Short mmCIF file of N, CA, C and O in Angstrom, two decimals:
data_model
loop_
_atom_site.label_atom_id
_atom_site.label_comp_id
_atom_site.label_asym_id
_atom_site.label_seq_id
_atom_site.Cartn_x
_atom_site.Cartn_y
_atom_site.Cartn_z
N ASP M 978 15.12 -32.52 34.93
CA ASP M 978 16.38 -32.84 33.92
C ASP M 978 15.97 -34.08 33.18
O ASP M 978 16.23 -35.14 33.71
N PRO M 979 15.34 -33.95 31.94
CA PRO M 979 15.19 -35.26 31.12
C PRO M 979 16.46 -36.13 30.86
O PRO M 979 16.38 -37.16 30.54
N LYS M 980 17.50 -35.83 31.02
CA LYS M 980 18.94 -36.60 30.73
C LYS M 980 19.36 -37.30 31.88
O LYS M 980 19.98 -38.17 31.83
N GLY M 981 18.91 -37.00 33.00
CA GLY M 981 19.09 -37.71 34.29
C GLY M 981 20.72 -37.59 34.64
O GLY M 981 21.04 -38.59 35.37
N LEU M 982 21.25 -36.59 34.36
CA LEU M 982 22.50 -36.27 34.79
C LEU M 982 23.00 -36.29 36.42
O LEU M 982 23.57 -36.70 36.90
N PHE M 983 21.72 -35.96 36.96
CA PHE M 983 21.89 -35.98 38.52
C PHE M 983 21.85 -37.35 38.97
O PHE M 983 22.62 -37.66 39.96
N VAL M 984 21.26 -38.24 38.16
CA VAL M 984 21.53 -39.67 38.60
C VAL M 984 22.92 -40.22 38.51
O VAL M 984 23.32 -40.89 39.40
N LEU M 985 23.65 -40.09 37.49
CA LEU M 985 24.98 -40.24 37.37
C LEU M 985 25.72 -39.56 38.45
O LEU M 985 26.92 -40.18 38.98
N GLU M 986 25.62 -38.41 38.85
CA GLU M 986 26.25 -37.70 39.90
C GLU M 986 25.98 -38.06 41.24
O GLU M 986 26.95 -38.48 41.97
N ALA M 987 24.90 -38.70 41.55
CA ALA M 987 24.41 -39.57 42.75
C ALA M 987 25.49 -40.70 42.84
O ALA M 987 25.95 -41.20 43.66
N LEU M 988 25.16 -41.54 41.78
CA LEU M 988 26.07 -42.99 41.51
C LEU M 988 27.66 -42.56 41.77
O LEU M 988 28.14 -43.34 42.28
N ALA M 989 28.15 -41.49 41.00
CA ALA M 989 29.36 -41.26 41.02
C ALA M 989 30.05 -40.94 42.72
O ALA M 989 31.03 -41.10 42.86
N ALA M 990 29.03 -40.43 43.32
CA ALA M 990 29.06 -40.15 44.82
C ALA M 990 29.07 -41.29 45.76
O ALA M 990 29.10 -41.37 46.87
N GLY M 991 28.62 -42.43 45.27
CA GLY M 991 28.40 -43.59 45.78
C GLY M 991 27.07 -43.82 46.61
O GLY M 991 26.98 -44.28 47.42
N VAL M 992 25.78 -43.01 45.93
CA VAL M 992 24.64 -43.12 46.43
C VAL M 992 23.77 -43.74 45.46
O VAL M 992 23.73 -43.39 44.22
N CYS M 993 23.09 -44.81 45.90
CA CYS M 993 21.81 -45.35 45.18
C CYS M 993 20.77 -44.61 45.02
O CYS M 993 20.55 -43.58 45.80
N VAL M 994 19.71 -45.01 43.97
CA VAL M 994 18.73 -44.18 43.70
C VAL M 994 17.67 -44.80 43.53
O VAL M 994 17.74 -45.96 43.22
N ALA M 995 16.42 -44.06 43.66
CA ALA M 995 15.16 -44.69 43.53
C ALA M 995 14.52 -43.52 42.44
O ALA M 995 14.24 -42.66 42.72
N MET M 996 14.47 -44.32 41.20
CA MET M 996 13.73 -43.30 40.33
C MET M 996 12.53 -43.85 39.39
O MET M 996 12.41 -45.29 39.48
N PRO M 997 11.76 -42.97 39.18
CA PRO M 997 10.58 -43.51 38.31
C PRO M 997 11.03 -44.15 36.78
O PRO M 997 11.88 -43.66 36.32
N ASP M 998 10.30 -45.16 36.40
CA ASP M 998 10.56 -45.87 35.13
C ASP M 998 9.96 -45.06 34.06
O ASP M 998 9.00 -45.25 33.42
N HIS M 999 10.64 -43.95 33.75
CA HIS M 999 10.03 -42.86 32.70
C HIS M 999 11.35 -42.22 32.20
O HIS M 999 12.40 -42.05 32.88
N GLY M 1000 11.29 -41.89 31.01
CA GLY M 1000 12.29 -41.18 30.31
C GLY M 1000 13.70 -42.02 30.16
O GLY M 1000 13.59 -43.27 29.97
N ALA M 1001 14.86 -41.14 30.70
CA ALA M 1001 16.00 -42.11 30.50
C ALA M 1001 16.58 -42.65 31.86
O ALA M 1001 17.07 -43.55 31.93
N PHE M 1002 15.55 -42.47 32.74
CA PHE M 1002 15.81 -43.06 34.24
C PHE M 1002 15.85 -44.58 34.29
O PHE M 1002 16.71 -45.11 34.71
N GLY M 1003 15.03 -45.14 33.38
CA GLY M 1003 14.91 -46.64 33.22
C GLY M 1003 16.26 -47.36 32.65
O GLY M 1003 16.76 -48.08 33.33
N GLU M 1004 16.53 -46.57 31.71
CA GLU M 1004 17.79 -47.27 31.00
C GLU M 1004 19.35 -46.91 32.04
O GLU M 1004 20.00 -47.66 31.91
N LEU M 1005 19.12 -45.70 32.40
CA LEU M 1005 20.25 -45.40 33.23
C LEU M 1005 20.46 -46.32 34.50
O LEU M 1005 21.51 -46.92 34.82
N ILE M 1006 19.06 -46.69 35.12
CA ILE M 1006 19.19 -47.68 36.07
C ILE M 1006 19.70 -49.15 35.69
O ILE M 1006 20.46 -49.79 36.42
N GLU M 1007 18.95 -49.43 34.60
CA GLU M 1007 19.46 -50.71 34.00
C GLU M 1007 20.90 -50.82 33.49
O GLU M 1007 21.49 -51.65 33.76
N GLN M 1008 21.32 -49.78 32.96
CA GLN M 1008 22.70 -49.61 32.56
C GLN M 1008 23.66 -49.83 33.84
O GLN M 1008 25.06 -50.35 33.55
N THR M 1009 23.53 -48.87 34.63
CA THR M 1009 24.48 -49.03 35.66
C THR M 1009 24.23 -49.78 36.88
O THR M 1009 25.22 -50.16 37.72
N GLY M 1010 23.27 -50.23 37.00
CA GLY M 1010 22.46 -51.13 38.33
C GLY M 1010 22.92 -50.45 39.57
O GLY M 1010 22.76 -51.23 40.54
N GLY M 1011 22.55 -49.14 39.70
CA GLY M 1011 22.91 -48.31 40.78
C GLY M 1011 21.59 -47.90 41.21
O GLY M 1011 21.82 -47.20 42.32
N GLY M 1012 20.29 -48.51 41.24
CA GLY M 1012 19.41 -48.15 42.12
C GLY M 1012 18.06 -49.07 41.36
O GLY M 1012 18.24 -50.13 40.85
N VAL M 1013 16.85 -48.44 41.99
CA VAL M 1013 15.51 -49.21 41.71
C VAL M 1013 14.66 -48.12 41.03
O VAL M 1013 14.89 -46.87 41.06
N THR M 1014 13.92 -48.95 40.08
CA THR M 1014 12.96 -47.92 39.32
C THR M 1014 11.67 -48.36 40.09
O THR M 1014 11.41 -49.37 40.75
N PHE M 1015 10.70 -47.52 40.00
CA PHE M 1015 9.23 -47.68 40.13
C PHE M 1015 8.17 -47.35 39.20
O PHE M 1015 8.55 -46.31 38.33
N ASP M 1016 7.05 -47.80 39.22
CA ASP M 1016 6.00 -47.32 38.28
C ASP M 1016 5.44 -45.93 38.59
O ASP M 1016 4.97 -45.84 39.71
N PRO M 1017 5.71 -44.84 37.70
CA PRO M 1017 5.26 -43.45 38.06
C PRO M 1017 3.87 -43.50 38.46
O PRO M 1017 3.28 -42.50 38.83
N ALA M 1018 2.94 -44.34 37.61
CA ALA M 1018 1.48 -44.15 37.66
C ALA M 1018 0.63 -44.85 39.11
O ALA M 1018 -0.12 -44.68 39.12
N GLN M 1019 1.79 -45.59 39.81
CA GLN M 1019 1.26 -46.28 40.80
C GLN M 1019 1.42 -45.38 42.14
O GLN M 1019 2.59 -44.72 42.41
N VAL M 1020 0.48 -45.14 42.77
CA VAL M 1020 0.53 -44.12 43.80
C VAL M 1020 1.44 -44.60 44.80
O VAL M 1020 2.14 -43.63 45.39
N ASP M 1021 1.51 -45.40 45.29
CA ASP M 1021 2.45 -46.06 46.44
C ASP M 1021 3.75 -46.81 45.93
O ASP M 1021 4.61 -47.05 46.76
N ALA M 1022 4.09 -46.46 44.72
CA ALA M 1022 5.11 -47.10 44.05
C ALA M 1022 6.65 -46.45 44.56
O ALA M 1022 7.58 -47.34 44.99
N LEU M 1023 6.64 -45.19 44.78
CA LEU M 1023 7.78 -44.66 45.31
C LEU M 1023 7.97 -44.74 46.78
O LEU M 1023 9.08 -45.15 47.10
N ASP M 1024 7.00 -44.84 47.54
CA ASP M 1024 7.14 -45.34 48.94
C ASP M 1024 7.46 -46.74 49.03
O ASP M 1024 8.31 -47.05 49.85
N ALA M 1025 7.16 -47.59 48.28
CA ALA M 1025 7.56 -49.09 48.43
C ALA M 1025 8.96 -49.07 48.14
O ALA M 1025 9.73 -49.82 48.42
N ALA M 1026 9.57 -48.18 47.06
CA ALA M 1026 10.86 -48.23 46.43
C ALA M 1026 11.73 -47.76 47.69
O ALA M 1026 12.71 -48.46 47.80
N VAL M 1027 11.47 -46.45 48.04
CA VAL M 1027 12.19 -45.86 49.21
C VAL M 1027 12.33 -46.96 50.53
O VAL M 1027 13.38 -47.22 51.05
N GLN M 1028 11.06 -47.63 50.84
CA GLN M 1028 10.93 -48.32 51.89
C GLN M 1028 12.11 -49.61 51.72
O GLN M 1028 12.62 -50.00 52.49
N GLN M 1029 12.10 -50.30 50.62
CA GLN M 1029 12.90 -51.23 50.12
C GLN M 1029 14.34 -50.75 50.31
O GLN M 1029 15.13 -51.45 50.94
N LEU M 1030 14.68 -49.72 49.89
CA LEU M 1030 15.94 -49.30 50.25
C LEU M 1030 16.39 -49.13 51.53
O LEU M 1030 17.58 -49.21 52.20
N LYS M 1031 15.31 -48.42 52.30
CA LYS M 1031 15.67 -48.04 53.53
C LYS M 1031 15.66 -49.22 54.61
O LYS M 1031 16.52 -49.39 55.29
N ASP M 1032 14.96 -50.55 54.28
CA ASP M 1032 15.05 -51.55 55.06
C ASP M 1032 16.08 -52.65 54.62
O ASP M 1032 16.40 -53.50 55.46
N ASP M 1033 16.84 -52.47 53.52
CA ASP M 1033 17.73 -53.64 53.11
C ASP M 1033 19.21 -52.66 52.76
O ASP M 1033 19.54 -52.35 51.77
N HIS M 1034 19.85 -52.76 53.98
CA HIS M 1034 21.10 -52.18 54.00
C HIS M 1034 22.16 -52.79 52.96
O HIS M 1034 22.99 -52.17 52.11
N GLU M 1035 22.21 -54.17 52.82
CA GLU M 1035 22.96 -54.71 51.95
C GLU M 1035 22.58 -54.36 50.66
O GLU M 1035 23.54 -54.12 49.67
N LEU M 1036 21.34 -54.51 50.27
CA LEU M 1036 21.03 -53.86 48.87
C LEU M 1036 21.32 -52.53 48.62
O LEU M 1036 21.97 -52.34 47.40
N ARG M 1037 21.11 -51.97 49.60
CA ARG M 1037 21.65 -50.27 49.30
C ARG M 1037 23.60 -50.26 48.94
O ARG M 1037 23.95 -49.48 48.14
N ARG M 1038 23.92 -50.98 49.71
CA ARG M 1038 25.46 -50.97 49.54
C ARG M 1038 25.67 -51.57 48.19
O ARG M 1038 26.47 -51.19 47.50
N GLN M 1039 25.22 -52.65 47.74
CA GLN M 1039 25.41 -53.27 46.70
C GLN M 1039 25.12 -52.34 45.55
O GLN M 1039 25.91 -52.22 44.38
N LEU M 1040 23.96 -51.66 45.54
CA LEU M 1040 23.41 -50.69 44.15
C LEU M 1040 24.53 -49.51 44.40
O LEU M 1040 24.76 -49.19 43.25
N ALA M 1041 24.85 -49.18 45.41
CA ALA M 1041 25.92 -48.07 45.31
C ALA M 1041 26.81 -48.29 44.99
O ALA M 1041 27.75 -47.42 44.06
N SER M 1042 27.60 -49.42 45.21
CA SER M 1042 29.17 -49.93 44.60
C SER M 1042 28.98 -50.30 43.14
O SER M 1042 29.73 -49.89 42.48
N THR M 1043 27.81 -50.85 42.75
CA THR M 1043 27.35 -51.32 41.39
C THR M 1043 27.55 -49.98 40.37
O THR M 1043 28.05 -49.92 39.69
N GLY M 1044 26.53 -49.05 41.14
CA GLY M 1044 26.19 -47.80 40.36
C GLY M 1044 27.73 -46.99 40.14
O GLY M 1044 28.04 -46.44 39.14
N HIS M 1045 28.12 -46.88 41.15
CA HIS M 1045 29.54 -46.10 41.20
C HIS M 1045 30.65 -46.93 40.32
O HIS M 1045 31.17 -45.92 39.28
N ALA M 1046 30.61 -48.01 40.30
CA ALA M 1046 31.83 -48.80 39.31
C ALA M 1046 31.46 -48.56 37.84
O ALA M 1046 32.01 -48.18 37.01
N ALA M 1047 30.09 -48.55 37.59
CA ALA M 1047 29.73 -48.27 36.10
C ALA M 1047 29.57 -46.90 35.85
O ALA M 1047 30.05 -46.67 34.45
N VAL M 1048 29.44 -45.87 36.47
CA VAL M 1048 29.73 -44.62 36.22
C VAL M 1048 31.27 -44.29 36.02
O VAL M 1048 31.50 -43.86 34.99
N ILE M 1049 31.91 -44.87 36.69
CA ILE M 1049 33.67 -44.62 36.50
C ILE M 1049 33.82 -45.47 35.27
O ILE M 1049 34.78 -44.92 34.64
N GLU M 1050 33.31 -46.55 35.06
CA GLU M 1050 33.65 -47.38 33.79
C GLU M 1050 33.46 -46.77 32.49
O GLU M 1050 34.11 -46.76 31.52
N ARG M 1051 32.09 -46.06 32.55
CA ARG M 1051 31.43 -45.60 31.34
C ARG M 1051 30.97 -44.31 31.04
O ARG M 1051 30.55 -43.75 30.22
N HIS M 1052 30.96 -43.62 32.38
CA HIS M 1052 30.38 -42.29 32.00
C HIS M 1052 31.32 -40.97 32.65
O HIS M 1052 30.76 -39.92 32.90
N THR M 1053 32.59 -41.32 32.55
CA THR M 1053 33.61 -40.14 32.95
C THR M 1053 33.79 -39.43 31.56
O THR M 1053 33.67 -39.84 30.51
N ILE M 1054 34.32 -38.24 32.04
CA ILE M 1054 34.79 -37.38 30.58
C ILE M 1054 35.95 -38.06 29.90
O ILE M 1054 36.03 -37.64 28.71
N GLU M 1055 36.71 -38.85 30.47
CA GLU M 1055 37.84 -39.46 29.92
C GLU M 1055 37.32 -40.43 28.91
O GLU M 1055 37.80 -40.97 27.79
N VAL M 1056 36.06 -41.12 29.50
CA VAL M 1056 35.53 -42.27 28.45
C VAL M 1056 34.74 -41.42 27.33
O VAL M 1056 34.84 -41.79 26.09
N ALA M 1057 34.16 -40.54 27.65
CA ALA M 1057 33.34 -39.54 26.38
C ALA M 1057 34.38 -38.98 25.54
O ALA M 1057 34.11 -39.25 24.37
N ALA M 1058 35.69 -38.55 25.90
CA ALA M 1058 36.75 -38.10 25.14
C ALA M 1058 37.22 -39.23 24.08
O ALA M 1058 37.32 -38.97 22.94
N GLU M 1059 37.47 -40.52 24.78
CA GLU M 1059 37.68 -41.69 24.00
C GLU M 1059 36.83 -41.99 22.89
O GLU M 1059 37.25 -42.25 21.62
N ARG M 1060 35.68 -41.96 23.41
CA ARG M 1060 34.75 -42.38 22.36
C ARG M 1060 34.70 -41.46 21.38
O ARG M 1060 34.61 -41.77 20.04
N LEU M 1061 34.67 -39.91 21.57
CA LEU M 1061 34.78 -39.12 20.42
C LEU M 1061 35.87 -39.38 19.72
O LEU M 1061 35.84 -38.92 18.44
N ARG M 1062 37.05 -39.26 20.08
CA ARG M 1062 38.39 -39.58 19.27
C ARG M 1062 38.34 -40.98 18.38
O ARG M 1062 38.68 -40.65 17.27
N GLN M 1063 37.38 -41.83 18.94
CA GLN M 1063 37.32 -43.25 17.98
C GLN M 1063 36.31 -42.66 16.91
O GLN M 1063 36.53 -43.08 15.70
N LEU M 1064 35.37 -42.07 17.21
CA LEU M 1064 34.31 -41.57 16.37
C LEU M 1064 34.90 -40.49 15.38
O LEU M 1064 34.62 -40.98 13.76
N LEU M 1065 35.75 -39.73 15.68
CA LEU M 1065 36.49 -38.93 14.61
C LEU M 1065 37.34 -39.62 13.91
O LEU M 1065 37.72 -39.30 12.63
N SER M 1066 38.04 -40.57 14.46
CA SER M 1066 39.15 -41.28 13.71
C SER M 1066 38.63 -42.21 12.74
O SER M 1066 39.49 -42.61 11.57
N ARG M 1067 37.33 -42.59 12.65
CA ARG M 1067 36.75 -43.25 11.62
C ARG M 1067 36.57 -42.61 10.12
O ARG M 1067 35.98 -43.04 9.29
N GLN M 1068 36.56 -41.33 10.53
CA GLN M 1068 36.00 -40.35 9.09
C GLN M 1068 37.26 -39.90 8.38
O GLN M 1068 38.47 -40.09 8.55
#
C-alpha cells in the first residue's frame, strides 16, 4: 500500500513501526514520531531497526505513545472532515 494507511492503523492501536525510508513511510514516521525508518538498500538495515526496537523497551513505549497521540491529533476522520469543511468554506 503506497499510502501507508496500515502504518497509521498500527500507530492508532499503540504499536510502533519499523519501515523502509521509501515512499510515504519516511514522511509518516517523521510526522507522527511513531517509529524508526531504515535504508531499504542496506541488507541488514531492517534487522538493525527491529533489533533496536526489540532491545529498547523505553524507546518502543515512547514511539508507540507519540505515534498514537499524533494519529489521534492529525489523522482521524473528524480531523479530515474539519479540514474539508475549512477548505470548502474558503470557496
